[in-house]
């Protein structure tokens, strides 16, 4: 591996014009594709294997043309103070709006508030339900514009009008904090390298990589049904790993220059050594992201594959474009220990009188391993405590910022009709095998009316064949509450008795039931997914480190950091701690995808630091140093760079906390705090403490397994043998 990458690095350095041309061409091609492709909408949300999805599929068969999965909108009207929606003027305005909405080419139906009992008891609030023929993903911009124009016309007449539902989902805004995150990354790079040019290379290559990745995702968004969040997450992860991977290679290049090597040879050796670590670190991230497909949720699978593709691009750019740009930079990239003229006058820095911070810290840890280990484990354990109260759900309009019309419509409906009105349940009664379908429909309706937390049960609405009916149930509690979840389970539980009596099957669906089923599906998939990802990465790290205990320690440390990060997410987004600082306007259940997505992404990123830091230790150990001294040596060479990489990644992820979308905000915070815990507590404290306690046993590998494993040579042993051969050739015979 090291020898192959060494040759690749030298080739890219020599053929830099060709390499740069290839990447610029790819960026241009992806950009043109993105510019000419149709805009991405909201990804269709199918969840194979769930009862809610089964019900949707049944509705498509038994109610043809009903567009069960079509987009919906609720246009909510509120009368001015002292007036009612039943007043003649207000009623005329609403009727005009309903007529205007019904004229849309993609509109399937519009329910009149006055004939559909959609006026609140106090008469101040009413709503019109709009059903579209196509899903939110397929809805034309002209239909959204017509919806907004109709609402504006009603506002001009003096009514308060807001729009809820999935027909008006806007692309998330990340705000200025994303730019601040990149700016912080730039400052950290300048401090790390002491050179503006050297600091600019990782930023430039990362931006090019993200540009190619996100443009490709955008170009394929319509064809592959990719939502707007897919490209956002791909850019978040691609930018973070892209900067880090380039940072490690540039840092190693400067270290090789400081040892007196030529620039071409230094570029080759940087790619051969640090590049080997980049390849395996990237593989762990890709395994974790692609592994999300085992959950069998199409949207999550697409998000994982898109992000994994961006990571692959980041690895390839680090291995080829970085050495090419180093060739262009020439002498302007200084050896380690020298600063640029702007930052240090171009003079070589004096050697420090005492060891650097990484060396001092590692020396302290190996002297006090038990105390450091206990402090780290107890600290992460305390942070993980809130995770025991984790409640999962999917965001609805109630989690939107109060500045959005969807959130204001949600609040108006809650005010006029109760909190459960925003998440009605649709009960589908399949009586095809029943001898008395009408009796079955009535029994189901009566059974549901007797359950707790039920406010309204509409009369059964049968299809033309009379073998299937739908019943709408309005809960007393809000959609994301555990009480509503209990009601869904209660309705499904009652289905067993009804089936025994009437041979009719009950299915519960709707957005609220779908969210509950998704949460359950994700919960059920978490342990198998964790076993798959950790197992595959464990095998990969055995090959990299040629050790059993080091990969085991890496996996256990990851579990600590991800549990602590989940605890922090619960404390902020569910309990409301520091919610004002984080811009969390509505606390509630943690997004269902968060635990499994965090496990996937954080595991991959955590292994980055494990590979970069511990390969330096193993490199020192296999070249003759004692086990404890190898820990110190690894920190002397790697701690500064790993610290910079972690700060950069935290800054990039934190930039997405400013997003207007609750899911992106939560993921940005979760990943940022997870990287903090993993890099600074696990990798910088727990890892050296454990390795110091294990000593030589840390690097133990059974002889039979040692013979069976391929030799990937991450430490660059082949390059050292090459040096030895060259030295022997120089010695006179």
C-alpha angles and dihedrals in degrees: 000000000000093000093049093048090045089058091045091052093050091046092052090047092053097039095041095138091057094045093048091048091054094052094044089050091050091049091050093047092049091046093052090048092051093047094051098041123096114263118266117248132187110314115245110254113221120159110192116212098025127116092233091056091046088055092050090051091049091051090053089056101040099035103040113192093017091111094220091184095040122127117269135203133187114205104202121201127195122190121232117263112292094017135094132220088240092064112115096245095047091044091053091051092051093048090051090050092049091051091048092050093048091061095071116116093225096043114112097184144341120209115219109229093219097052095036098054091246098142120103120245093252090049096233100107133046135165139203118213115218119197121194129206093228135047124263089259091058099039113122120237088237090063091052090048091051090051092052093044091053090052091048091053090053091048090054088057089060103264126125105239128184132170126223133176133067098292093087104044108149127204112267119259118220098192129206095310091081090060089046089054091055091046090053089050090053092051092049091050092051091050092046096049101027087222132094092210095049089046092050096056097070091045093049095048093044092052091048091049093048090045091056094043098046093041090053091049090049092048091052096037097100096040095047097035094244118170127223092257091061094068091042092055092043090054092046095054096034093053093048097048093037092060092043096050093048090046092057094049095046090047092052090046091056090047090053090049089053089057089060102258124147116259095250092048091046091053091050093048093046090055091042095054110022088029091059089055089048091054094052094041089051090048091056091051092048092048090051094048098042089045088069086081090077088072088068095221105132095209092052091046092053092048091051096047093047092051091045090053090054090050091052089052090049091053094048092048092049091051097046114016096044094059089043092054090045087057090054092047094054114168093356089083103072128212117260109286095032126098132208120259090255094054103029112007092258090278122135110255117245114255111258116257091224135031118283124261094265092054093047093048094048091047089053092049095050089051093049104026098146095051093046092046094050093046092050095046094045092047093051090043091055091049089050095055095092089056087075087070094050114148118187131209142132122261118258132180089287090070094052120107113272088241091071124089090227092061093045090050089050091052093047092051090048090050094049104034108015132268095279092061090079091062111038118177121230113213114198115201113201105198098162091118094042123103091210108038096169091051090050091052091051094047092051091050093049092046092053092048089060095056125100122258093027117134103168136013115187121215114269114273108208126200124241092270090052093225098104133042138182125220122190116216121193113202124213093232133063119273097253096049125110088232090064090047089053089052092054090052090046092054091048090047091054089054092076094062093043092051090052091052102039108013087238121135123220121213124181119208142149128110093293094051090044090055091050092050092048091052091051092047091051091048091052092048097047098084096044090046092049091049092049097047097040091043095052093044090046090057091046092051091049087059092046099045099025089223139107101207098047094059090043091053090047092054095047091048090052091053089054094051096045092049090050090049091050088051090054091049091052092048093053106032101029104029096031100235109161088354092144092054091049094045093244104158097176126033120205143117118346114254109272093231093052101087096046094040091048091049090053100044099036093048091055093046093044090056088055091067092039091054096043095046102037097042087063089052093048090046089057093043097051089049093060110276122133116258096252093043090050088058090055092045091051090053093045091059102029112028096080093049095043090049091051091047092051093048090050093050092047090050093050094048092044088056089069092057085084091064118124091223115086094216094053091044092052094045092048092052094042094051093044094052091042092054089048093053094042099044101040103029106027104030098030099040116012096041097054090042092054093044090050091052093047096046113175090353089073090072097044117131126171111254094235091053091046089057093046097050120086116245105240094172099216090165093061096244089152090058091052090051088050089054091049092051091050091049091052090051090054093053110094115244 
